[in-house]
PDB file of C-alpha atoms in Angstrom:
ATOM      1  CA  MET A  10      -2.415 -18.192   7.945  1.00 46.00           C
ATOM      2  CA  VAL A  11      -5.477 -16.877   6.203  1.00 48.00           C
ATOM      3  CA  ALA A  12      -5.075 -13.356   7.536  1.00 44.00           C
ATOM      4  CA  ALA A  13      -1.581 -13.136   6.045  1.00 46.00           C
ATOM      5  CA  TYR A  14      -2.904 -14.522   2.716  1.00 47.00           C
ATOM      6  CA  VAL A  15      -5.760 -12.090   2.595  1.00 49.00           C
ATOM      7  CA  ASN A  16      -3.381  -9.249   3.646  1.00 47.00           C
ATOM      8  CA  ARG A  17      -1.021 -10.063   0.775  1.00 48.00           C
ATOM      9  CA  ARG A  18      -3.841 -10.208  -1.806  1.00 47.00           C
ATOM     10  CA  LEU A  19      -5.569  -7.081  -0.611  1.00 46.00           C
ATOM     11  CA  ARG A  20      -2.628  -4.764  -0.104  1.00 44.00           C
ATOM     12  CA  GLY A  21      -1.512  -4.736  -3.755  1.00 41.00           C
ATOM     13  CA  ALA A  22      -4.942  -3.796  -4.957  1.00 40.00           C
ATOM     14  CA  THR A  23      -5.654  -1.413  -2.116  1.00 39.00           C
ATOM     15  CA  LEU A  24      -2.528   0.579  -2.677  1.00 36.00           C
ATOM     16  CA  GLY A  25      -3.273   1.104  -6.376  1.00 39.00           C
ATOM     17  CA  MET A  26      -6.849   2.028  -5.564  1.00 39.00           C
ATOM     18  CA  CYS A  27      -5.876   4.498  -2.822  1.00 40.00           C
ATOM     19  CA  LEU A  28      -3.336   6.206  -5.135  1.00 38.00           C
ATOM     20  CA  GLY A  29      -5.819   6.196  -7.978  1.00 42.00           C
ATOM     21  CA  LEU A  30      -8.416   8.171  -6.093  1.00 48.00           C
ATOM     22  CA  GLY A  31      -6.061  10.508  -4.299  1.00 45.00           C
ATOM     23  CA  LEU A  32      -7.723  13.608  -5.839  1.00 41.00           C
ATOM     24  CA  LEU A  33     -11.328  12.697  -5.290  1.00 47.00           C
ATOM     25  CA  PHE A  34     -11.976  14.017  -1.782  1.00 45.00           C
ATOM     26  CA  LEU A  35     -13.112  17.324  -3.249  1.00 45.00           C
ATOM     27  CA  SER A  36     -16.861  17.563  -3.775  1.00 54.00           C
ATOM     28  CA  ALA A  37     -19.351  17.282  -0.938  1.00 55.00           C
ATOM     29  CA  CYS A  38     -22.402  15.017  -1.189  1.00 56.00           C
ATOM     30  CA  SER A  39     -25.805  16.364  -0.415  1.00 56.00           C
ATOM     31  CA  ALA A  40     -26.817  14.187   2.593  1.00 65.00           C
ATOM     32  CA  PRO A  41     -24.831  14.308   5.825  1.00 67.00           C
ATOM     33  CA  ASP A  42     -24.511  10.497   6.131  1.00 86.00           C
ATOM     34  CA  VAL A  43     -23.482   9.936   2.496  1.00 89.00           C
ATOM     35  CA  VAL A  44     -19.750   9.338   2.091  1.00 90.00           C
ATOM     36  CA  ALA A  45     -19.793   8.865  -1.691  1.00 91.00           C
ATOM     37  CA  SER A  46     -22.099   9.123  -4.668  1.00 92.00           C
ATOM     38  CA  LEU A  47     -21.600   8.139  -8.303  1.00 92.00           C
ATOM     39  CA  ASP A  48     -23.651   9.574 -11.172  1.00 91.00           C
ATOM     40  CA  GLY A  49     -26.018  11.065  -8.600  1.00 90.00           C
ATOM     41  CA  LYS A  50     -26.624   7.769  -6.738  1.00 93.00           C
ATOM     42  CA  THR A  51     -25.375   6.934  -3.233  1.00 93.00           C
ATOM     43  CA  ILE A  52     -22.703   4.225  -3.289  1.00 93.00           C
ATOM     44  CA  LEU A  53     -21.368   4.491   0.244  1.00 93.00           C
ATOM     45  CA  THR A  54     -22.856   5.675   3.580  1.00 93.00           C
ATOM     46  CA  THR A  55     -21.064   6.322   6.839  1.00 92.00           C
ATOM     47  CA  GLU A  56     -22.512   3.191   8.389  1.00 92.00           C
ATOM     48  CA  GLY A  57     -21.525   1.101   5.406  1.00 92.00           C
ATOM     49  CA  LEU A  58     -17.978   2.439   5.511  1.00 92.00           C
ATOM     50  CA  ILE A  59     -17.670   1.666   9.224  1.00 91.00           C
ATOM     51  CA  GLU A  60     -18.810  -1.946   8.674  1.00 91.00           C
ATOM     52  CA  GLN A  61     -16.486  -2.430   5.705  1.00 90.00           C
ATOM     53  CA  ALA A  62     -13.542  -0.924   7.660  1.00 90.00           C
ATOM     54  CA  LYS A  63     -14.175  -3.269  10.608  1.00 90.00           C
ATOM     55  CA  ALA A  64     -14.194  -6.262   8.312  1.00 87.00           C
ATOM     56  CA  MET A  65     -10.955  -5.187   6.634  1.00 86.00           C
ATOM     57  CA  ASP A  66      -9.380  -4.450   9.989  1.00 87.00           C
ATOM     58  CA  LEU A  67     -10.036  -8.098  11.045  1.00 85.00           C
ATOM     59  CA  CYS A  68      -8.598  -9.305   7.788  1.00 81.00           C
ATOM     60  CA  LEU A  69      -5.395  -7.351   8.145  1.00 81.00           C
ATOM     61  CA  HIS A  70      -4.775  -8.179  11.822  1.00 80.00           C
ATOM     62  CA  GLU A  71      -5.509 -11.931  12.128  1.00 77.00           C
ATOM     63  CA  GLY A  72      -9.013 -11.563  13.354  1.00 81.00           C
ATOM     64  CA  LYS A  73      -8.175  -8.877  15.966  1.00 86.00           C
ATOM     65  CA  ALA A  74     -10.177  -5.601  16.065  1.00 89.00           C
ATOM     66  CA  THR A  75      -7.583  -2.843  16.290  1.00 89.00           C
ATOM     67  CA  LEU A  76      -9.499   0.243  15.138  1.00 87.00           C
ATOM     68  CA  ALA A  77     -10.745   1.181  18.601  1.00 86.00           C
ATOM     69  CA  ASP A  78      -7.164   1.371  19.891  1.00 87.00           C
ATOM     70  CA  GLN A  79      -5.903   3.605  17.075  1.00 84.00           C
ATOM     71  CA  SER A  80      -5.581   7.373  17.221  1.00 83.00           C
ATOM     72  CA  ASP A  81      -8.287   9.417  15.543  1.00 84.00           C
ATOM     73  CA  GLU A  82      -5.818  10.434  12.855  1.00 82.00           C
ATOM     74  CA  ASP A  83      -4.866   6.829  12.060  1.00 84.00           C
ATOM     75  CA  LYS A  84      -8.543   5.768  12.058  1.00 87.00           C
ATOM     76  CA  ASN A  85      -9.500   8.549   9.679  1.00 86.00           C
ATOM     77  CA  ARG A  86      -6.622   7.630   7.390  1.00 86.00           C
ATOM     78  CA  PHE A  87      -7.745   3.981   7.405  1.00 89.00           C
ATOM     79  CA  TYR A  88     -11.351   4.921   6.761  1.00 90.00           C
ATOM     80  CA  LYS A  89     -10.322   7.056   3.778  1.00 88.00           C
ATOM     81  CA  ASP A  90      -8.203   4.191   2.351  1.00 88.00           C
ATOM     82  CA  VAL A  91     -11.191   1.819   2.640  1.00 90.00           C
ATOM     83  CA  ALA A  92     -13.496   4.442   1.105  1.00 90.00           C
ATOM     84  CA  ARG A  93     -11.146   4.994  -1.846  1.00 88.00           C
ATOM     85  CA  GLN A  94     -11.035   1.263  -2.423  1.00 88.00           C
ATOM     86  CA  MET A  95     -14.829   0.972  -2.440  1.00 91.00           C
ATOM     87  CA  MET A  96     -15.171   4.014  -4.678  1.00 91.00           C
ATOM     88  CA  THR A  97     -12.717   2.697  -7.149  1.00 91.00           C
ATOM     89  CA  ASP A  98     -14.545  -0.661  -7.284  1.00 91.00           C
ATOM     90  CA  ALA A  99     -17.788   1.160  -8.048  1.00 92.00           C
ATOM     91  CA  LEU A 100     -16.029   3.341 -10.670  1.00 92.00           C
ATOM     92  CA  ILE A 101     -14.554   0.301 -12.441  1.00 93.00           C
ATOM     93  CA  ALA A 102     -18.005  -1.398 -12.537  1.00 91.00           C
ATOM     94  CA  LYS A 103     -19.363   1.777 -14.172  1.00 92.00           C
ATOM     95  CA  ASP A 104     -16.726   1.988 -16.874  1.00 93.00           C
ATOM     96  CA  GLU A 105     -18.194   1.105 -20.278  1.00 89.00           C
ATOM     97  CA  ALA A 106     -15.105   1.890 -22.382  1.00 91.00           C
ATOM     98  CA  LEU A 107     -13.002  -1.142 -21.302  1.00 90.00           C
ATOM     99  CA  VAL A 108     -14.333  -4.661 -21.723  1.00 84.00           C
ATOM    100  CA  THR A 109     -13.150  -6.828 -18.882  1.00 88.00           C
ATOM    101  CA  ASN A 110     -13.882 -10.286 -17.485  1.00 90.00           C
ATOM    102  CA  SER A 111     -12.535 -11.110 -14.037  1.00 92.00           C
ATOM    103  CA  ASP A 112     -14.280 -14.431 -13.573  1.00 94.00           C
ATOM    104  CA  LYS A 113     -11.224 -16.602 -14.278  1.00 94.00           C
ATOM    105  CA  LEU A 114      -8.998 -14.402 -12.091  1.00 94.00           C
ATOM    106  CA  PHE A 115     -11.485 -14.819  -9.216  1.00 94.00           C
ATOM    107  CA  ALA A 116     -11.833 -18.541  -9.769  1.00 95.00           C
ATOM    108  CA  ASP A 117      -8.050 -18.991  -9.768  1.00 94.00           C
ATOM    109  CA  ALA A 118      -7.697 -16.925  -6.560  1.00 92.00           C
ATOM    110  CA  TRP A 119     -10.365 -18.874  -4.780  1.00 93.00           C
ATOM    111  CA  SER A 120      -8.847 -22.196  -5.955  1.00 94.00           C
ATOM    112  CA  GLU A 121      -5.457 -21.088  -4.721  1.00 92.00           C
ATOM    113  CA  ALA A 122      -6.923 -20.172  -1.327  1.00 90.00           C
ATOM    114  CA  VAL A 123      -8.694 -23.545  -1.019  1.00 93.00           C
ATOM    115  CA  GLN A 124      -5.485 -25.447  -1.870  1.00 92.00           C
ATOM    116  CA  ARG A 125      -3.409 -23.372   0.498  1.00 89.00           C
ATOM    117  CA  PHE A 126      -5.588 -24.380   3.460  1.00 88.00           C
ATOM    118  CA  GLY A 127      -6.065 -28.022   2.563  1.00 91.00           C
ATOM    119  CA  GLY A 128      -9.510 -27.803   1.048  1.00 94.00           C
ATOM    120  CA  GLU A 129     -12.629 -25.647   1.422  1.00 93.00           C
ATOM    121  CA  LYS A 130     -13.308 -26.900   4.947  1.00 93.00           C
ATOM    122  CA  GLY A 131      -9.862 -25.876   6.040  1.00 92.00           C
ATOM    123  CA  LEU A 132     -10.246 -22.447   4.484  1.00 91.00           C
ATOM    124  CA  LEU A 133     -13.667 -21.882   6.045  1.00 92.00           C
ATOM    125  CA  ALA A 134     -12.331 -22.998   9.449  1.00 92.00           C
ATOM    126  CA  GLN A 135      -9.513 -20.477   9.251  1.00 88.00           C
ATOM    127  CA  LEU A 136     -11.886 -17.746   8.197  1.00 89.00           C
ATOM    128  CA  GLN A 137     -14.135 -18.535  11.156  1.00 89.00           C
ATOM    129  CA  ASN A 138     -11.122 -18.457  13.525  1.00 87.00           C
ATOM    130  CA  TYR A 139     -10.352 -14.937  12.393  1.00 85.00           C
ATOM    131  CA  HIS A 140     -13.984 -13.771  12.431  1.00 86.00           C
ATOM    132  CA  ILE A 141     -13.947 -13.254   8.643  1.00 86.00           C
ATOM    133  CA  SER A 142     -17.084 -14.265   6.803  1.00 89.00           C
ATOM    134  CA  LYS A 143     -16.923 -16.390   3.670  1.00 91.00           C
ATOM    135  CA  GLU A 144     -18.902 -13.667   1.903  1.00 91.00           C
ATOM    136  CA  TYR A 145     -16.400 -10.904   2.845  1.00 88.00           C
ATOM    137  CA  PHE A 146     -13.434 -13.018   1.814  1.00 89.00           C
ATOM    138  CA  SER A 147     -15.068 -13.935  -1.475  1.00 92.00           C
ATOM    139  CA  ASP A 148     -16.039 -10.280  -2.196  1.00 90.00           C
ATOM    140  CA  SER A 149     -12.476  -9.232  -1.402  1.00 88.00           C
ATOM    141  CA  LEU A 150     -11.042 -11.626  -3.923  1.00 91.00           C
ATOM    142  CA  ARG A 151     -13.610 -10.477  -6.509  1.00 92.00           C
ATOM    143  CA  SER A 152     -12.655  -6.856  -5.871  1.00 89.00           C
ATOM    144  CA  VAL A 153      -8.960  -7.655  -6.400  1.00 89.00           C
ATOM    145  CA  ALA A 154      -9.793  -9.653  -9.561  1.00 92.00           C
ATOM    146  CA  ARG A 155     -11.871  -6.774 -10.990  1.00 92.00           C
ATOM    147  CA  GLN A 156      -9.069  -4.293 -10.294  1.00 90.00           C
ATOM    148  CA  LYS A 157      -6.497  -6.509 -11.920  1.00 92.00           C
ATOM    149  CA  ALA A 158      -8.634  -7.245 -15.010  1.00 94.00           C
ATOM    150  CA  HIS A 159      -9.474  -3.540 -15.414  1.00 95.00           C
ATOM    151  CA  ARG A 160      -5.893  -2.489 -15.093  1.00 93.00           C
ATOM    152  CA  THR A 161      -4.747  -5.151 -17.574  1.00 93.00           C
ATOM    153  CA  ALA A 162      -7.402  -4.082 -20.093  1.00 95.00           C
ATOM    154  CA  PHE A 163      -6.317  -0.476 -19.825  1.00 95.00           C
ATOM    155  CA  HIS A 164      -2.633  -1.304 -20.320  1.00 94.00           C
ATOM    156  CA  THR A 165      -3.489  -3.539 -23.320  1.00 94.00           C
ATOM    157  CA  ALA A 166      -5.520  -0.738 -24.888  1.00 94.00           C
ATOM    158  CA  HIS A 167      -2.922   1.932 -24.062  1.00 94.00           C
ATOM    159  CA  PRO A 168       0.583   0.460 -24.275  1.00 95.00           C
ATOM    160  CA  VAL A 169       3.427   2.602 -22.939  1.00 95.00           C
ATOM    161  CA  THR A 170       5.924   3.713 -25.582  1.00 95.00           C
ATOM    162  CA  GLU A 171       9.717   3.651 -25.169  1.00 96.00           C
ATOM    163  CA  ASP A 172       9.807   7.398 -25.729  1.00 97.00           C
ATOM    164  CA  ALA A 173       7.394   7.955 -22.812  1.00 96.00           C
ATOM    165  CA  VAL A 174       9.558   5.760 -20.537  1.00 97.00           C
ATOM    166  CA  LYS A 175      12.789   7.543 -21.489  1.00 97.00           C
ATOM    167  CA  ALA A 176      11.150  10.969 -21.114  1.00 97.00           C
ATOM    168  CA  TYR A 177      10.000  10.188 -17.598  1.00 96.00           C
ATOM    169  CA  PHE A 178      13.446   8.827 -16.683  1.00 97.00           C
ATOM    170  CA  GLU A 179      15.224  11.946 -17.947  1.00 97.00           C
ATOM    171  CA  LYS A 180      12.873  14.164 -15.968  1.00 96.00           C
ATOM    172  CA  HIS A 181      12.840  12.107 -12.745  1.00 95.00           C
ATOM    173  CA  LYS A 182      16.289  10.550 -12.478  1.00 95.00           C
ATOM    174  CA  LYS A 183      16.467  10.719  -8.655  1.00 93.00           C
ATOM    175  CA  GLU A 184      13.001   9.259  -8.276  1.00 94.00           C
ATOM    176  CA  SER A 185      13.806   6.461 -10.771  1.00 96.00           C
ATOM    177  CA  ALA A 186      16.748   5.084  -8.779  1.00 97.00           C
ATOM    178  CA  LEU A 187      16.559   1.760  -6.984  1.00 98.00           C
ATOM    179  CA  LEU A 188      18.369   1.363  -3.663  1.00 98.00           C
ATOM    180  CA  THR A 189      19.583  -1.530  -1.577  1.00 97.00           C
ATOM    181  CA  TYR A 190      20.155  -0.762   2.109  1.00 97.00           C
ATOM    182  CA  SER A 191      20.052  -2.124   5.663  1.00 95.00           C
ATOM    183  CA  GLN A 192      18.003  -0.249   8.236  1.00 95.00           C
ATOM    184  CA  VAL A 193      17.822  -0.344  12.014  1.00 93.00           C
ATOM    185  CA  THR A 194      15.068   1.608  13.784  1.00 92.00           C
ATOM    186  CA  VAL A 195      15.402   2.788  17.373  1.00 91.00           C
ATOM    187  CA  PRO A 196      13.179   4.975  19.588  1.00 91.00           C
ATOM    188  CA  THR A 197      15.585   7.774  20.410  1.00 93.00           C
ATOM    189  CA  ARG A 198      17.907  10.206  18.601  1.00 95.00           C
ATOM    190  CA  SER A 199      20.783   9.437  20.979  1.00 95.00           C
ATOM    191  CA  GLU A 200      20.563   5.739  20.166  1.00 93.00           C
ATOM    192  CA  ALA A 201      20.569   6.491  16.434  1.00 94.00           C
ATOM    193  CA  LYS A 202      23.630   8.747  16.740  1.00 96.00           C
ATOM    194  CA  GLU A 203      25.395   6.103  18.780  1.00 94.00           C
ATOM    195  CA  ILE A 204      24.857   3.417  16.151  1.00 93.00           C
ATOM    196  CA  VAL A 205      26.014   5.713  13.359  1.00 95.00           C
ATOM    197  CA  GLN A 206      29.191   6.434  15.317  1.00 94.00           C
ATOM    198  CA  LYS A 207      29.835   2.767  15.924  1.00 91.00           C
ATOM    199  CA  LEU A 208      29.360   1.905  12.257  1.00 92.00           C
ATOM    200  CA  LYS A 209      31.279   4.854  10.863  1.00 86.00           C
ATOM    201  CA  ASN A 210      34.379   2.799  10.040  1.00 87.00           C
ATOM    202  CA  SER A 211      32.663  -0.567   9.565  1.00 89.00           C
ATOM    203  CA  PRO A 212      29.211  -0.022   8.173  1.00 87.00           C
ATOM    204  CA  LYS A 213      28.710  -3.612   7.122  1.00 87.00           C
ATOM    205  CA  GLU A 214      28.530  -4.599  10.791  1.00 86.00           C
ATOM    206  CA  ILE A 215      24.982  -3.179  10.802  1.00 85.00           C
ATOM    207  CA  ALA A 216      23.866  -6.740  10.048  1.00 82.00           C
ATOM    208  CA  GLU A 217      24.844  -7.751  13.544  1.00 83.00           C
ATOM    209  CA  TYR A 218      21.951  -5.723  14.878  1.00 81.00           C
ATOM    210  CA  GLU A 219      19.431  -8.089  13.327  1.00 76.00           C
ATOM    211  CA  SER A 220      19.586 -10.668  16.056  1.00 71.00           C
ATOM    212  CA  VAL A 221      19.407  -8.016  18.757  1.00 68.00           C
ATOM    213  CA  VAL A 222      16.728  -5.544  17.733  1.00 64.00           C
ATOM    214  CA  ASN A 223      14.217  -8.036  16.245  1.00 56.00           C
ATOM    215  CA  ASN A 224      13.787  -9.526  19.721  1.00 55.00           C
ATOM    216  CA  ASP A 225      12.220  -6.305  20.989  1.00 52.00           C
ATOM    217  CA  LEU A 226       8.722  -7.181  22.239  1.00 46.00           C
ATOM    218  CA  PHE A 227       7.550  -3.571  21.890  1.00 50.00           C
ATOM    219  CA  GLU A 228       8.678  -3.344  18.211  1.00 56.00           C
ATOM    220  CA  GLN A 229      10.401  -0.033  18.788  1.00 66.00           C
ATOM    221  CA  THR A 230      13.619  -1.467  17.375  1.00 81.00           C
ATOM    222  CA  THR A 231      13.726  -3.431  14.138  1.00 87.00           C
ATOM    223  CA  PHE A 232      16.126  -4.524  11.404  1.00 90.00           C
ATOM    224  CA  HIS A 233      15.298  -4.745   7.723  1.00 91.00           C
ATOM    225  CA  ARG A 234      17.277  -5.132   4.546  1.00 93.00           C
ATOM    226  CA  TYR A 235      15.698  -3.688   1.404  1.00 96.00           C
ATOM    227  CA  THR A 236      16.681  -4.671  -2.114  1.00 96.00           C
ATOM    228  CA  ASP A 237      15.905  -2.490  -5.165  1.00 97.00           C
ATOM    229  CA  ILE A 238      13.483  -0.330  -3.237  1.00 97.00           C
ATOM    230  CA  GLY A 239      11.901   2.577  -5.143  1.00 95.00           C
ATOM    231  CA  TYR A 240      11.468   6.248  -4.273  1.00 95.00           C
ATOM    232  CA  ASP A 241       7.699   5.912  -3.767  1.00 91.00           C
ATOM    233  CA  ASP A 242       7.824   2.744  -1.693  1.00 92.00           C
ATOM    234  CA  HIS A 243       5.892   3.126   1.570  1.00 87.00           C
ATOM    235  CA  ASP A 244       8.830   1.563   3.454  1.00 92.00           C
ATOM    236  CA  VAL A 245      11.139   4.524   2.613  1.00 95.00           C
ATOM    237  CA  VAL A 246      11.215   6.563   5.818  1.00 94.00           C
ATOM    238  CA  ASP A 247      12.759   9.618   4.159  1.00 96.00           C
ATOM    239  CA  THR A 248      13.438  10.287   0.480  1.00 96.00           C
ATOM    240  CA  ASP A 249      16.723  11.970   1.453  1.00 96.00           C
ATOM    241  CA  ILE A 250      18.073   8.439   1.509  1.00 97.00           C
ATOM    242  CA  PHE A 251      18.166   8.695  -2.253  1.00 96.00           C
ATOM    243  CA  THR A 252      20.879  11.387  -2.038  1.00 95.00           C
ATOM    244  CA  GLN A 253      22.846   9.579   0.663  1.00 96.00           C
ATOM    245  CA  PRO A 254      26.410   8.710  -0.454  1.00 96.00           C
ATOM    246  CA  LEU A 255      26.933   5.063  -1.345  1.00 96.00           C
ATOM    247  CA  GLY A 256      28.601   3.022   1.427  1.00 95.00           C
ATOM    248  CA  SER A 257      27.761   5.589   4.104  1.00 95.00           C
ATOM    249  CA  VAL A 258      25.648   5.402   7.295  1.00 96.00           C
ATOM    250  CA  ALA A 259      23.126   8.101   8.263  1.00 97.00           C
ATOM    251  CA  PHE A 260      19.977   8.320  10.357  1.00 97.00           C
ATOM    252  CA  TYR A 261      16.528   9.816   9.688  1.00 97.00           C
ATOM    253  CA  TYR A 262      13.485  10.627  11.803  1.00 96.00           C
ATOM    254  CA  ASP A 263      10.219   8.940  10.913  1.00 91.00           C
ATOM    255  CA  ALA A 264       7.577  11.366  12.294  1.00 87.00           C
ATOM    256  CA  SER A 265       4.685   9.037  11.465  1.00 79.00           C
ATOM    257  CA  ARG A 266       5.999   6.329  13.848  1.00 80.00           C
ATOM    258  CA  GLU A 267       8.113   8.609  16.035  1.00 86.00           C
ATOM    259  CA  ILE A 268      11.206   6.481  15.564  1.00 91.00           C
ATOM    260  CA  TYR A 269      14.734   6.992  14.134  1.00 95.00           C
ATOM    261  CA  ALA A 270      16.021   4.911  11.245  1.00 95.00           C
ATOM    262  CA  VAL A 271      19.726   4.219  10.794  1.00 96.00           C
ATOM    263  CA  VAL A 272      20.501   3.470   7.169  1.00 97.00           C
ATOM    264  CA  TYR A 273      23.578   1.826   5.622  1.00 96.00           C
ATOM    265  CA  LEU A 274      23.340   2.414   1.861  1.00 97.00           C
ATOM    266  CA  GLU A 275      24.819  -0.666   0.164  1.00 96.00           C
ATOM    267  CA  GLY A 276      23.810  -0.212  -3.495  1.00 96.00           C
ATOM    268  CA  ARG A 277      22.234   2.130  -5.985  1.00 97.00           C
ATOM    269  CA  LYS A 278      20.940   1.440  -9.503  1.00 97.00           C
ATOM    270  CA  ASP A 279      20.414   4.584 -11.525  1.00 95.00           C
ATOM    271  CA  ALA A 280      21.421   3.690 -15.118  1.00 97.00           C
ATOM    272  CA  TYR A 281      18.489   3.575 -17.554  1.00 97.00           C
ATOM    273  CA  LYS A 282      19.121  -0.087 -18.502  1.00 97.00           C
ATOM    274  CA  ASP A 283      18.999  -1.104 -14.833  1.00 97.00           C
ATOM    275  CA  VAL A 284      15.788   0.768 -13.888  1.00 97.00           C
ATOM    276  CA  LYS A 285      13.889   0.710 -17.207  1.00 97.00           C
ATOM    277  CA  GLN A 286      11.284  -1.845 -16.071  1.00 96.00           C
ATOM    278  CA  ALA A 287      10.626  -0.004 -12.794  1.00 96.00           C
ATOM    279  CA  VAL A 288      10.265   3.307 -14.694  1.00 97.00           C
ATOM    280  CA  GLN A 289       7.917   1.664 -17.201  1.00 96.00           C
ATOM    281  CA  ASN A 290       5.763   0.444 -14.318  1.00 94.00           C
ATOM    282  CA  LYS A 291       5.586   3.957 -12.943  1.00 94.00           C
ATOM    283  CA  VAL A 292       4.565   5.431 -16.269  1.00 96.00           C
ATOM    284  CA  GLN A 293       1.895   2.727 -16.666  1.00 94.00           C
ATOM    285  CA  GLU A 294       0.588   3.474 -13.171  1.00 91.00           C
ATOM    286  CA  GLN A 295       0.563   7.200 -13.801  1.00 92.00           C
ATOM    287  CA  GLN A 296      -1.415   6.756 -17.011  1.00 94.00           C
ATOM    288  CA  TYR A 297      -3.867   4.372 -15.298  1.00 94.00           C
ATOM    289  CA  LEU A 298      -4.453   6.821 -12.436  1.00 91.00           C
ATOM    290  CA  GLU A 299      -5.061   9.641 -14.871  1.00 92.00           C
ATOM    291  CA  TYR A 300      -7.674   7.407 -16.567  1.00 94.00           C
ATOM    292  CA  LEU A 301      -9.394   6.649 -13.222  1.00 93.00           C
ATOM    293  CA  ASN A 302      -9.572  10.333 -12.394  1.00 91.00           C
ATOM    294  CA  ALA A 303     -11.033  11.086 -15.820  1.00 92.00           C
ATOM    295  CA  LEU A 304     -13.648   8.398 -15.150  1.00 92.00           C
ATOM    296  CA  ALA A 305     -14.382  10.046 -11.779  1.00 92.00           C
ATOM    297  CA  LYS A 306     -15.117  13.332 -13.464  1.00 91.00           C
ATOM    298  CA  LYS A 307     -17.175  11.718 -16.230  1.00 93.00           C
ATOM    299  CA  TYR A 308     -19.423   9.908 -13.770  1.00 93.00           C
ATOM    300  CA  ASP A 309     -19.476  12.715 -11.196  1.00 92.00           C
ATOM    301  CA  LEU A 310     -17.872  10.702  -8.363  1.00 92.00           C
ATOM    302  CA  ARG A 311     -18.286  12.733  -5.157  1.00 89.00           C
ATOM    303  CA  CYS A 312     -16.989  12.172  -1.685  1.00 86.00           C
ATOM    304  CA  ASP A 313     -17.599  14.122   1.495  1.00 83.00           C
ATOM    305  CA  VAL A 314     -14.715  13.965   3.985  1.00 76.00           C
ATOM    306  CA  ASN A 315     -17.044  15.272   6.709  1.00 77.00           C
ATOM    307  CA  SER A 316     -18.962  11.979   6.502  1.00 80.00           C
ATOM    308  CA  VAL A 317     -15.809   9.908   6.978  1.00 80.00           C
ATOM    309  CA  PRO A 318     -15.899   8.940  10.678  1.00 78.00           C
ATOM    310  CA  GLN A 319     -13.155   9.947  13.116  1.00 63.00           C
ATOM    311  CA  GLN A 320     -14.070   7.427  15.813  1.00 56.00           C
ATOM    312  CA  THR A 321     -15.032   3.722  15.792  1.00 49.00           C
ATOM    313  CA  LYS A 322     -18.457   2.723  16.972  1.00 49.00           C
ATOM    314  CA  ARG A 323     -18.127  -0.097  19.448  1.00 45.00           C
TER     315      ARG A 323
END
């Protein structure tokens, strides 16, 4: 399905972009309808952000428009994520210090999409079915390619040293661990407590819940098994899981979704040799984000949160 394909391609880049510009909602722009400006020039208006958000919403939800049904808080969060992505794209284009060429990455991504859907006609038919224009899909792939090329150029120019990786590990041992666990989510505290009690003496039986909870039409109950999941992963419902005793079962409340998560902790990797690559990736990401924020200051990137819409125009 093209939506799932686009979703997979966009999310990796979007996450990095959103994290990269996490500190930039600070300075107000001069005009009330200007969301962002760069080097004194408007790069994003409220209307432009709404249109881009609607297009991305269709991409991420198989052609279905979901923004109008979301809470104002969720809409605002989504708008900010889209704004960060667009600001990062503009910032990367402005960067004169790193020489990048994303043409081959884009060509490869487009070729992969065409092959996946049995040719260009098949791809365009799928895009049409999901109300996604060819132009938006192409621009999205180009954006991802630019982000990847820019990131690669930065890491090539600024390689991470072994000393930097070890220093980060020594300072953030808990955050450097990788966990493997099974998780059942349920809507009420009483259900969570009941499951924990049942699994107290036989925690491995949590796997039996998979066939039961994943048939819930309302998606209030789910089963997932995570392997080598990191501290900062968005799927971690509570970072207290990283202090949970190995082999134990406990439950946590996920306030963002108003559900309870029952977790059976199956494995933990916390030795340097086992987590070195993950730690190196974190250090690389941290350095890249610091570079992006330095660029933002250099080119006077401004964003006005008051111009980020709370409601969706129908």
